[in-house]
Amino acid sequence: MRASLHCRLPLWLALPVLLAGCAGIPAAALKLPPDSAADRERQSHRYEGVSEARLLSASLGVLQDLGFTVDGSEGRLGVVTGSKKLTARRPLRSNEVISRLALTACIPYFAPFVAYDAAAGIKEPQLVRLSLVTHPDSTGSTPACFVRVTAQRVVYIDEQLTGVKSLEALDDPRFFEEFFKRLSQSVFLQEGKT
């Protein structure tokens, strides 16, 4: 009798944990932010009279013109992914200035390096990832195709791109305007060749 009680004890202890998992998903987790429709509109463009294959081909050319390396492409699904390595410099933050001044006070040898960092800023290696998705639109009288582009920036701790410092979505309207302007020109040029 005692042996069976010891076997069942872990089950009784695990029961509250299992029931807590059944609490459900909070309602706020399923709601889209209010600006998601505006983001989707800024990231998308509709091209009339253009086949999906031609649009994908033009998109690949634009990505390469902008300096992106094409990481993957699946024409049947209408998906292209690319990336671009960048190095940006940002000014020192106040806590970084204080720590560097303290280091210089302790070890004067570091003074030139601190002065350079203060003048040039801190190097932040970055990787911009871009995803492009096409979708045919057969709702109108002429064939058309939608293109949606999303991008994110990954800021790394070091030049070897090993530790991620921050990750953020790129939502600069100028980037999307420039991309779709170039894509429109590329589609137009391809149309002239055929």
Short mmCIF file of C-alpha atoms in Angstrom, two decimals:
data_model
loop_
_atom_site.label_atom_id
_atom_site.label_comp_id
_atom_site.label_asym_id
_atom_site.label_seq_id
_atom_site.Cartn_x
_atom_site.Cartn_y
_atom_site.Cartn_z
CA MET A 1 0.00 0.00 0.00
CA ARG A 2 2.82 2.40 0.91
CA ALA A 3 4.65 1.69 -2.36
CA SER A 4 1.63 2.62 -4.45
CA LEU A 5 1.23 5.89 -2.53
CA HIS A 6 4.85 6.85 -3.33
CA CYS A 7 4.26 6.08 -7.02
CA ARG A 8 1.17 8.30 -7.16
CA LEU A 9 2.64 11.21 -5.20
CA PRO A 10 4.55 12.70 -8.20
CA LEU A 11 1.34 12.57 -10.25
CA TRP A 12 -0.56 14.53 -7.58
CA LEU A 13 2.23 17.09 -7.42
CA ALA A 14 2.28 17.48 -11.21
CA LEU A 15 -1.51 17.91 -11.50
CA PRO A 16 -1.59 21.65 -10.54
CA VAL A 17 1.18 22.41 -13.05
CA LEU A 18 -0.70 20.61 -15.81
CA LEU A 19 -3.95 22.39 -14.97
CA ALA A 20 -2.20 25.78 -14.96
CA GLY A 21 -1.21 25.14 -18.58
CA CYS A 22 -4.89 24.94 -19.52
CA ALA A 23 -5.53 28.56 -18.56
CA GLY A 24 -5.66 29.62 -22.22
CA ILE A 25 -4.22 32.39 -24.33
CA PRO A 26 -4.77 35.97 -23.18
CA ALA A 27 -7.17 37.83 -25.49
CA ALA A 28 -4.70 40.70 -25.99
CA ALA A 29 -2.14 38.28 -27.47
CA LEU A 30 -4.36 37.65 -30.49
CA LYS A 31 -5.09 41.31 -31.29
CA LEU A 32 -3.09 43.06 -33.97
CA PRO A 33 -1.60 46.44 -33.11
CA PRO A 34 -3.60 49.38 -34.51
CA ASP A 35 -0.84 50.39 -36.91
CA SER A 36 -0.47 46.93 -38.51
CA ALA A 37 -2.78 47.82 -41.43
CA ALA A 38 -0.70 50.93 -42.20
CA ASP A 39 2.51 48.88 -42.00
CA ARG A 40 1.11 46.27 -44.39
CA GLU A 41 0.04 48.96 -46.83
CA ARG A 42 3.47 50.61 -46.75
CA GLN A 43 5.20 47.25 -47.28
CA SER A 44 2.97 46.16 -50.19
CA HIS A 45 2.46 47.20 -53.78
CA ARG A 46 0.15 45.93 -56.55
CA TYR A 47 1.42 45.56 -60.12
CA GLU A 48 -1.14 45.17 -62.89
CA GLY A 49 -0.46 43.25 -66.07
CA VAL A 50 2.67 41.62 -64.65
CA SER A 51 3.13 37.89 -64.17
CA GLU A 52 4.40 36.58 -60.87
CA ALA A 53 7.48 35.04 -62.52
CA ARG A 54 8.43 38.36 -64.14
CA LEU A 55 7.86 40.21 -60.89
CA LEU A 56 10.08 37.75 -58.98
CA SER A 57 12.80 38.14 -61.59
CA ALA A 58 12.66 41.93 -61.36
CA SER A 59 12.66 41.72 -57.56
CA LEU A 60 15.82 39.61 -57.56
CA GLY A 61 17.54 42.22 -59.72
CA VAL A 62 16.49 45.07 -57.40
CA LEU A 63 17.71 43.19 -54.32
CA GLN A 64 21.10 42.64 -55.92
CA ASP A 65 21.26 46.27 -57.09
CA LEU A 66 20.67 47.38 -53.49
CA GLY A 67 23.60 45.24 -52.33
CA PHE A 68 21.65 42.34 -50.85
CA THR A 69 22.85 38.77 -51.13
CA VAL A 70 20.02 36.44 -52.13
CA ASP A 71 19.91 33.79 -49.39
CA GLY A 72 16.98 31.81 -50.72
CA SER A 73 14.41 31.79 -53.47
CA GLU A 74 11.38 29.63 -54.11
CA GLY A 75 9.65 30.65 -57.32
CA ARG A 76 6.70 28.26 -56.91
CA LEU A 77 5.85 29.84 -53.57
CA GLY A 78 6.77 33.40 -54.57
CA VAL A 79 9.29 33.88 -51.76
CA VAL A 80 12.74 35.49 -51.85
CA THR A 81 14.98 36.16 -48.86
CA GLY A 82 18.14 38.23 -48.79
CA SER A 83 20.60 39.80 -46.39
CA LYS A 84 23.12 42.61 -46.30
CA LYS A 85 25.96 43.18 -43.81
CA LEU A 86 26.47 46.73 -42.58
CA THR A 87 28.60 48.47 -40.00
CA ALA A 88 27.12 51.56 -38.41
CA ARG A 89 28.58 53.91 -35.86
CA ARG A 90 26.60 55.37 -33.03
CA PRO A 91 27.60 58.01 -30.47
CA LEU A 92 28.67 56.91 -27.02
CA ARG A 93 25.92 56.77 -24.41
CA SER A 94 26.44 58.62 -21.13
CA ASN A 95 27.13 55.44 -19.15
CA GLU A 96 29.72 54.38 -21.76
CA VAL A 97 31.45 57.77 -21.54
CA ILE A 98 31.68 57.49 -17.75
CA SER A 99 33.07 53.94 -17.86
CA ARG A 100 35.64 54.88 -20.51
CA LEU A 101 36.75 57.96 -18.53
CA ALA A 102 37.15 55.79 -15.45
CA LEU A 103 39.24 53.31 -17.47
CA THR A 104 41.41 56.14 -18.77
CA ALA A 105 41.91 57.48 -15.25
CA CYS A 106 43.07 54.05 -14.08
CA ILE A 107 45.14 53.16 -17.14
CA PRO A 108 46.23 56.24 -19.15
CA TYR A 109 47.37 53.97 -22.01
CA PHE A 110 43.70 53.71 -23.16
CA ALA A 111 43.27 57.50 -23.59
CA PRO A 112 43.79 57.52 -27.40
CA PHE A 113 41.27 54.69 -27.84
CA VAL A 114 38.68 56.45 -25.68
CA ALA A 115 39.19 59.68 -27.63
CA TYR A 116 38.74 57.80 -30.93
CA ASP A 117 35.55 56.10 -29.69
CA ALA A 118 34.17 59.44 -28.54
CA ALA A 119 34.89 61.08 -31.91
CA ALA A 120 33.98 58.25 -34.29
CA GLY A 121 31.37 56.45 -32.22
CA ILE A 122 30.98 52.79 -31.41
CA LYS A 123 31.03 50.31 -34.31
CA GLU A 124 27.89 48.24 -34.47
CA PRO A 125 28.01 45.35 -36.95
CA GLN A 126 24.55 44.74 -38.39
CA LEU A 127 22.75 42.38 -40.68
CA VAL A 128 19.65 43.53 -42.54
CA ARG A 129 17.37 40.64 -43.49
CA LEU A 130 14.75 41.11 -46.14
CA SER A 131 11.82 38.88 -47.10
CA LEU A 132 9.84 39.38 -50.28
CA VAL A 133 6.59 37.56 -51.00
CA THR A 134 4.54 37.74 -54.19
CA HIS A 135 0.90 36.76 -54.52
CA PRO A 136 -1.15 36.71 -57.74
CA ASP A 137 -4.36 38.74 -57.64
CA SER A 138 -7.15 37.49 -59.89
CA THR A 139 -9.93 39.67 -58.47
CA GLY A 140 -9.67 42.40 -61.14
CA SER A 141 -10.31 42.33 -64.87
CA THR A 142 -6.58 42.27 -65.68
CA PRO A 143 -4.03 39.93 -64.13
CA ALA A 144 -2.10 41.51 -61.30
CA CYS A 145 0.33 40.56 -58.60
CA PHE A 146 0.98 41.82 -55.08
CA VAL A 147 4.46 42.19 -53.61
CA ARG A 148 5.12 42.56 -49.91
CA VAL A 149 8.55 43.32 -48.50
CA THR A 150 9.48 43.10 -44.84
CA ALA A 151 12.88 43.84 -43.34
CA GLN A 152 14.53 43.52 -39.98
CA ARG A 153 17.85 44.69 -38.59
CA VAL A 154 19.95 42.52 -36.29
CA VAL A 155 22.64 44.41 -34.36
CA TYR A 156 25.50 42.22 -33.15
CA ILE A 157 27.92 42.58 -30.27
CA ASP A 158 31.03 41.75 -32.29
CA GLU A 159 32.41 41.67 -35.83
CA GLN A 160 32.05 37.87 -36.02
CA LEU A 161 28.23 38.24 -35.74
CA THR A 162 28.03 35.82 -32.84
CA GLY A 163 26.08 37.60 -30.10
CA VAL A 164 22.84 39.43 -30.88
CA LYS A 165 22.56 42.83 -29.19
CA SER A 166 19.16 43.86 -30.56
CA LEU A 167 16.62 42.90 -33.18
CA GLU A 168 14.15 45.33 -34.71
CA ALA A 169 11.79 45.59 -37.65
CA LEU A 170 12.70 48.18 -40.26
CA ASP A 171 9.74 50.41 -40.92
CA ASP A 172 11.35 53.41 -42.60
CA PRO A 173 8.87 54.63 -45.26
CA ARG A 174 11.74 55.96 -47.40
CA PHE A 175 13.21 52.46 -47.70
CA PHE A 176 9.93 51.02 -49.00
CA GLU A 177 9.34 53.98 -51.35
CA GLU A 178 12.82 53.57 -52.83
CA PHE A 179 12.45 49.81 -53.14
CA PHE A 180 9.10 49.96 -54.94
CA LYS A 181 10.30 52.81 -57.15
CA ARG A 182 13.24 50.68 -58.29
CA LEU A 183 11.02 47.62 -58.68
CA SER A 184 8.58 49.58 -60.86
CA GLN A 185 11.47 50.74 -63.05
CA SER A 186 12.82 47.19 -63.29
CA VAL A 187 9.41 45.80 -64.27
CA PHE A 188 9.06 48.53 -66.89
CA LEU A 189 12.53 47.77 -68.29
CA GLN A 190 11.76 44.04 -68.43
CA GLU A 191 8.52 44.80 -70.23
CA GLY A 192 10.43 46.77 -72.86
CA LYS A 193 12.77 43.83 -73.49
CA THR A 194 9.95 41.38 -74.25
#
